Every structure is written in structure tokens, then in C-alpha cells.
mmCIF file of C-alpha atoms in Angstrom:
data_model
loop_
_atom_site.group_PDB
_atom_site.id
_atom_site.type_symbol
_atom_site.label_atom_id
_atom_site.label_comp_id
_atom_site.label_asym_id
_atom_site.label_seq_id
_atom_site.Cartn_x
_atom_site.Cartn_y
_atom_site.Cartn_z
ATOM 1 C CA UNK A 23 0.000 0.000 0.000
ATOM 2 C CA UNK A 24 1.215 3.091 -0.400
ATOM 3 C CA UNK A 25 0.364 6.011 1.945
ATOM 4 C CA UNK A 26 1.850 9.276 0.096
ATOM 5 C CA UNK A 27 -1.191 10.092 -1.360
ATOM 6 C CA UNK A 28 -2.363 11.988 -4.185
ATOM 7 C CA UNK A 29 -5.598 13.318 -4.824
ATOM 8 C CA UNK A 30 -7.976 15.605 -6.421
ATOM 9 C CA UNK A 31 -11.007 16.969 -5.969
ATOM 10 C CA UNK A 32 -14.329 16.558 -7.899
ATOM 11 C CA UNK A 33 -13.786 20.452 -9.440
ATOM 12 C CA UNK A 34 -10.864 19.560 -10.967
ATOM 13 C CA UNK A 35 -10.550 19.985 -14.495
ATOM 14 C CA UNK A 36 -9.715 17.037 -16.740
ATOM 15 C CA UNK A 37 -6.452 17.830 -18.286
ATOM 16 C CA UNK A 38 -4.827 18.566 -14.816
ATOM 17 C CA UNK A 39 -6.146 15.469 -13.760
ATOM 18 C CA UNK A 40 -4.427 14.027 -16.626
ATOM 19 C CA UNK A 41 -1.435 15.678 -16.008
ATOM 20 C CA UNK A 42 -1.019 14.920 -12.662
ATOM 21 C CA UNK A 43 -1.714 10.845 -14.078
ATOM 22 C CA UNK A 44 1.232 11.059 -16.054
ATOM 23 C CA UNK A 45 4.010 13.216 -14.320
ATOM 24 C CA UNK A 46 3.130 10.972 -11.031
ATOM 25 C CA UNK A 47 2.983 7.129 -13.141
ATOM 26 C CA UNK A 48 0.014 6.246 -11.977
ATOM 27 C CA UNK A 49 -3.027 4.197 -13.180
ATOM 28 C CA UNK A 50 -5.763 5.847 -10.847
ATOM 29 C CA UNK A 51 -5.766 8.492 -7.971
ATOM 30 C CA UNK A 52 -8.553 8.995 -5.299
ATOM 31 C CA UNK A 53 -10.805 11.475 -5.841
ATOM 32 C CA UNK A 54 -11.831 13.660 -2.813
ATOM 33 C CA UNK A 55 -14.151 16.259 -1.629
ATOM 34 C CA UNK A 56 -13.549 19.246 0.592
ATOM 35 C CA UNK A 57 -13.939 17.507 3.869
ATOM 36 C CA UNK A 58 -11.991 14.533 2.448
ATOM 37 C CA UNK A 59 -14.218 12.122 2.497
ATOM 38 C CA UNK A 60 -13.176 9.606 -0.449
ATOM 39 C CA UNK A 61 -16.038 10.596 -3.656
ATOM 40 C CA UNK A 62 -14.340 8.438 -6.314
ATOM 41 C CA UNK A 63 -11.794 7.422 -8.598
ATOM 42 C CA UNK A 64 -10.652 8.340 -11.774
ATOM 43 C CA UNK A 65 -8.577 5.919 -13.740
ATOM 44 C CA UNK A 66 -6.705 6.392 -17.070
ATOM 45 C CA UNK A 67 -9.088 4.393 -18.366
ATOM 46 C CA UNK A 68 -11.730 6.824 -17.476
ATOM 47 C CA UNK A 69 -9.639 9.865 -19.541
ATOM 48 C CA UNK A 70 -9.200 7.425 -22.340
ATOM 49 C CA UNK A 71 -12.943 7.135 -22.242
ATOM 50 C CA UNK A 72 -13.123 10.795 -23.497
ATOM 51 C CA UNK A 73 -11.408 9.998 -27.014
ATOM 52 C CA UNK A 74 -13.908 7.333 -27.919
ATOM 53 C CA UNK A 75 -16.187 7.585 -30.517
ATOM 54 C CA UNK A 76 -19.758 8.032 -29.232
ATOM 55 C CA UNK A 77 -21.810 4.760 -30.163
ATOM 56 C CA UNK A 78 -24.979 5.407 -32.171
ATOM 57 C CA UNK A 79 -28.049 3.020 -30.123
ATOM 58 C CA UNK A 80 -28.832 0.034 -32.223
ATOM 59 C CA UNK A 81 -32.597 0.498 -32.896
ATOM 60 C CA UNK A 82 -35.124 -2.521 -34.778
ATOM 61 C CA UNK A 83 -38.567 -1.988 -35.937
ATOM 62 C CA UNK A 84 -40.671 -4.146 -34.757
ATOM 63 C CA UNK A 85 -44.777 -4.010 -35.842
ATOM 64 C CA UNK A 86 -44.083 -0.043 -37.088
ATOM 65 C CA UNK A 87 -42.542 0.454 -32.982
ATOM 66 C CA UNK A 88 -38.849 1.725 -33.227
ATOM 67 C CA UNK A 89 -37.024 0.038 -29.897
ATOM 68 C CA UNK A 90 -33.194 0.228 -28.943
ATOM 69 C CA UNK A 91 -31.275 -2.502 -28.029
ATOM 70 C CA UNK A 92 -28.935 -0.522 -25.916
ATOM 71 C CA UNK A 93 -29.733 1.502 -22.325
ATOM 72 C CA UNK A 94 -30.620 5.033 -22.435
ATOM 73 C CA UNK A 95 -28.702 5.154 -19.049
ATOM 74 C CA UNK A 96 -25.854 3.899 -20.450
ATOM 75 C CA UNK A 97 -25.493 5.509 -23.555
ATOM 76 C CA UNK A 98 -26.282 8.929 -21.386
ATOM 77 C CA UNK A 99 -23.100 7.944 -19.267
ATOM 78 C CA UNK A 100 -20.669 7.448 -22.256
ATOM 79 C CA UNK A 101 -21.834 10.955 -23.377
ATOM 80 C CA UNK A 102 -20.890 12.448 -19.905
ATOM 81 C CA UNK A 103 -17.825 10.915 -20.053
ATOM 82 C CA UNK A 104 -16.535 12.234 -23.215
ATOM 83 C CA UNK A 105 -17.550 15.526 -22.891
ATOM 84 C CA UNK A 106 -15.851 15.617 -19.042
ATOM 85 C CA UNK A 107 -14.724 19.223 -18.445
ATOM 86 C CA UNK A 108 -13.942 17.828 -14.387
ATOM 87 C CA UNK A 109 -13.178 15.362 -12.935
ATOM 88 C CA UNK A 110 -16.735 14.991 -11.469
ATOM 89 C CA UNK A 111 -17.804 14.085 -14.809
ATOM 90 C CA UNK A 112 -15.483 11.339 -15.872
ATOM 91 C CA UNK A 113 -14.941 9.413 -12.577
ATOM 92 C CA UNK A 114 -15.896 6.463 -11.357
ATOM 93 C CA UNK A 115 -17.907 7.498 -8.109
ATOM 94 C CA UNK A 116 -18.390 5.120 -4.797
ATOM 95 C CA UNK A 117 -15.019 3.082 -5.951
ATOM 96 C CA UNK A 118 -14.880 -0.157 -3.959
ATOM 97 C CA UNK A 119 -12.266 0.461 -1.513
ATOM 98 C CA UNK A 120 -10.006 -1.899 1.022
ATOM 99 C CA UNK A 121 -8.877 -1.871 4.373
ATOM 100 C CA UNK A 122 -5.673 -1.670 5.843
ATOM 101 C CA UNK A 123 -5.838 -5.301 7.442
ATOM 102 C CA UNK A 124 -7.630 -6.715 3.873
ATOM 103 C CA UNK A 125 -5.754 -10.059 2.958
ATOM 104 C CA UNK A 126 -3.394 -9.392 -0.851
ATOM 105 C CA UNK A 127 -5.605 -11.927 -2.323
ATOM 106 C CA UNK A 128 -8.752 -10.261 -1.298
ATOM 107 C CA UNK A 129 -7.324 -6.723 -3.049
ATOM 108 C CA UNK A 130 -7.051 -8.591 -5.795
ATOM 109 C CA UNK A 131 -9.647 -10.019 -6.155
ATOM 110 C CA UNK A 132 -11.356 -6.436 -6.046
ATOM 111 C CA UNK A 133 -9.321 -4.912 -8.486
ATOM 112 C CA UNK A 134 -10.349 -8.267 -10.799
ATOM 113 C CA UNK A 135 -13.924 -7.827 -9.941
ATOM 114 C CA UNK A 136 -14.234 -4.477 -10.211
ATOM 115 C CA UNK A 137 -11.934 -3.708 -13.299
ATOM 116 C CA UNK A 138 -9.974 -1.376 -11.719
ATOM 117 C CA UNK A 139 -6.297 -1.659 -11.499
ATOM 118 C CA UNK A 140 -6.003 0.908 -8.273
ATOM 119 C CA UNK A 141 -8.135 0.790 -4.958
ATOM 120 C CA UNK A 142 -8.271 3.185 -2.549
ATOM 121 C CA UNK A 143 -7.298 1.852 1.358
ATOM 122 C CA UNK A 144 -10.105 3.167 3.797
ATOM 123 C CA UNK A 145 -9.592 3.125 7.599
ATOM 124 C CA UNK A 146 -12.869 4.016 9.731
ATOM 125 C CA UNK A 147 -14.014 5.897 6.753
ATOM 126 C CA UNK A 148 -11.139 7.978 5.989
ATOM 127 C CA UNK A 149 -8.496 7.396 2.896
ATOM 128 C CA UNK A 150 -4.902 6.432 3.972
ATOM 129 C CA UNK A 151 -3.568 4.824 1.509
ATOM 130 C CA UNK A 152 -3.914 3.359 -1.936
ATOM 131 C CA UNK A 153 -3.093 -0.376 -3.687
ATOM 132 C CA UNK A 154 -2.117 -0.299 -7.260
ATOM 133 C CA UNK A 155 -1.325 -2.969 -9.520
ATOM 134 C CA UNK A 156 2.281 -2.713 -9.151
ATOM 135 C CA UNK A 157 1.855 -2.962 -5.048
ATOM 136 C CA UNK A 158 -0.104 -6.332 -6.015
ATOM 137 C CA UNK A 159 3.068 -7.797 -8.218
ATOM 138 C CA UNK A 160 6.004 -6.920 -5.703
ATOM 139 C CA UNK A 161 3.596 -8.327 -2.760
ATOM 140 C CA UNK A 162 3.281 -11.743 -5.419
ATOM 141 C CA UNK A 163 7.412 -11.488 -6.108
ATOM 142 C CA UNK A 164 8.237 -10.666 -2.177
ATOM 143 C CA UNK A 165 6.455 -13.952 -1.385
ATOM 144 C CA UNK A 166 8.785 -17.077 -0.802
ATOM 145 C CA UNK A 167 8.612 -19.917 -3.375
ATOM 146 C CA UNK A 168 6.944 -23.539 -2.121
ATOM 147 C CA UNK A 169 8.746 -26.587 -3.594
#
């Protein structure tokens, strides 16, 4: 885990977010509002989100009715996220989160689960700490080989 956090608030705008991503090398950082209570996340994967080409709904006709095969909620979410001017807009809000005592296996597992490759590390509701993917793989290498 590491405890030398970064973060950023929800009224941050987008390309210091991005910025701050790729002077600092990391995947995800904790997103944070004014009392610092933890908010969300926002992953690369979430900025990367903004260059994609907005999918046009499938529709069918079907007895003169026009119906779309996709969700308005989630085609109204893609939209949000490409036009993100803060960060508000493009993260992932109520991330799922670990705790300091939280077996390796069980982190993993969450970042599997969840698709993201950085957690936040909550302790009695407050953010100290954060587990990336890299954390996960040292942990993995640290451990002594069974024969």
C-alpha cells in the first residue's frame, strides 16, 4: 500500500487530472471532496474514455414500434464521459475500496472484480492509503517460493 497520497477533488478539471496521471505514473488516484471524504476514482481508463467515438443506439422496428437494443442510461453515461470538463464528470464514483488489514488476495480479487487496477485503502471511513497494480506484483514477487 502506499500512503503518500495523491488526490484531487471533484472540481478539478480534466487535463490537470491528466497531467497529474502522467508526471506521477500512476493508473488511478482517489478522488476527494472538501472535507476529504473519499467521492471516487478516476482511472486512465476513465480519460481514455473521453477519445472514444460516441456509439450510435442500435434500434429494430418491430410491428411499425422503433425500440433500442442498448440503455438510455448507459449511452447517457458514455456521453458524460466524453464531454468531461472535471473530474466529477469522468470518474468512477463510490469506488470499492479496502482496508488496511484486507488479505493481498482479497485486493485482488477487487481490483479483478471491479476492473480497476487501483483501490483506494479506507480506515474508519477515511483514505490512507492506496493499492495499485504494481503494489499487487512486488507483494506476489516478495512472497517465498513452495517446492
Amino acid at each position: 500500500m502506499t500512503t503518500e497520497l495523491i488526490t484531487v477533488s471533484p472540481e478539478t478539471e480534466i487535463l490537470q487530472a491528466a497531467k497529474i496521471l502522467l508526471e506521477n505514473r500512476i493508473n488511478g488516484i482517489p478522488v476527494v471532496n472538501q472535507a476529504g471524504k473519499l467521492v471516487g476514482i478516476l482511472c486512465q481508463s476513465d480519460l481514455i474514455a473521453q477519445q472514444k467515438r460516441l456509439p450510435i443506439p442500435s434500434l429494430f422496428i418491430f410491428m411499425d414500434g422503433l425500440f433500442s437494443t442498448s440503455s438510455v442510461k448507459q449511452f447517457e453515461k458514455q456521453v458524460q464521459k466524453i464531454a468531461a470538463i472535471t473530474v466529477a464528470q469522468a470518474m468512477s464514483p463510490n469506488p470499492a475500496f479496502a482496508e488496511p488489514d484486507m488479505n493481498i488476495d482479497v485486493v485482488a480479487g477487487l481490483m479483478v472484480d471491479k476492473g480497476f487496477h487501483t483501490i483506494p485503502v479506507l480506515h474508519e471511513g477515511r483514505l490512507v492509503g492506496i493499492v495499485g497494480k504494481e503494489d499487487i506484483l512486488r507483494t506476489l514477487l516478495a512472497k517465498p517460493q513452495v517446492d
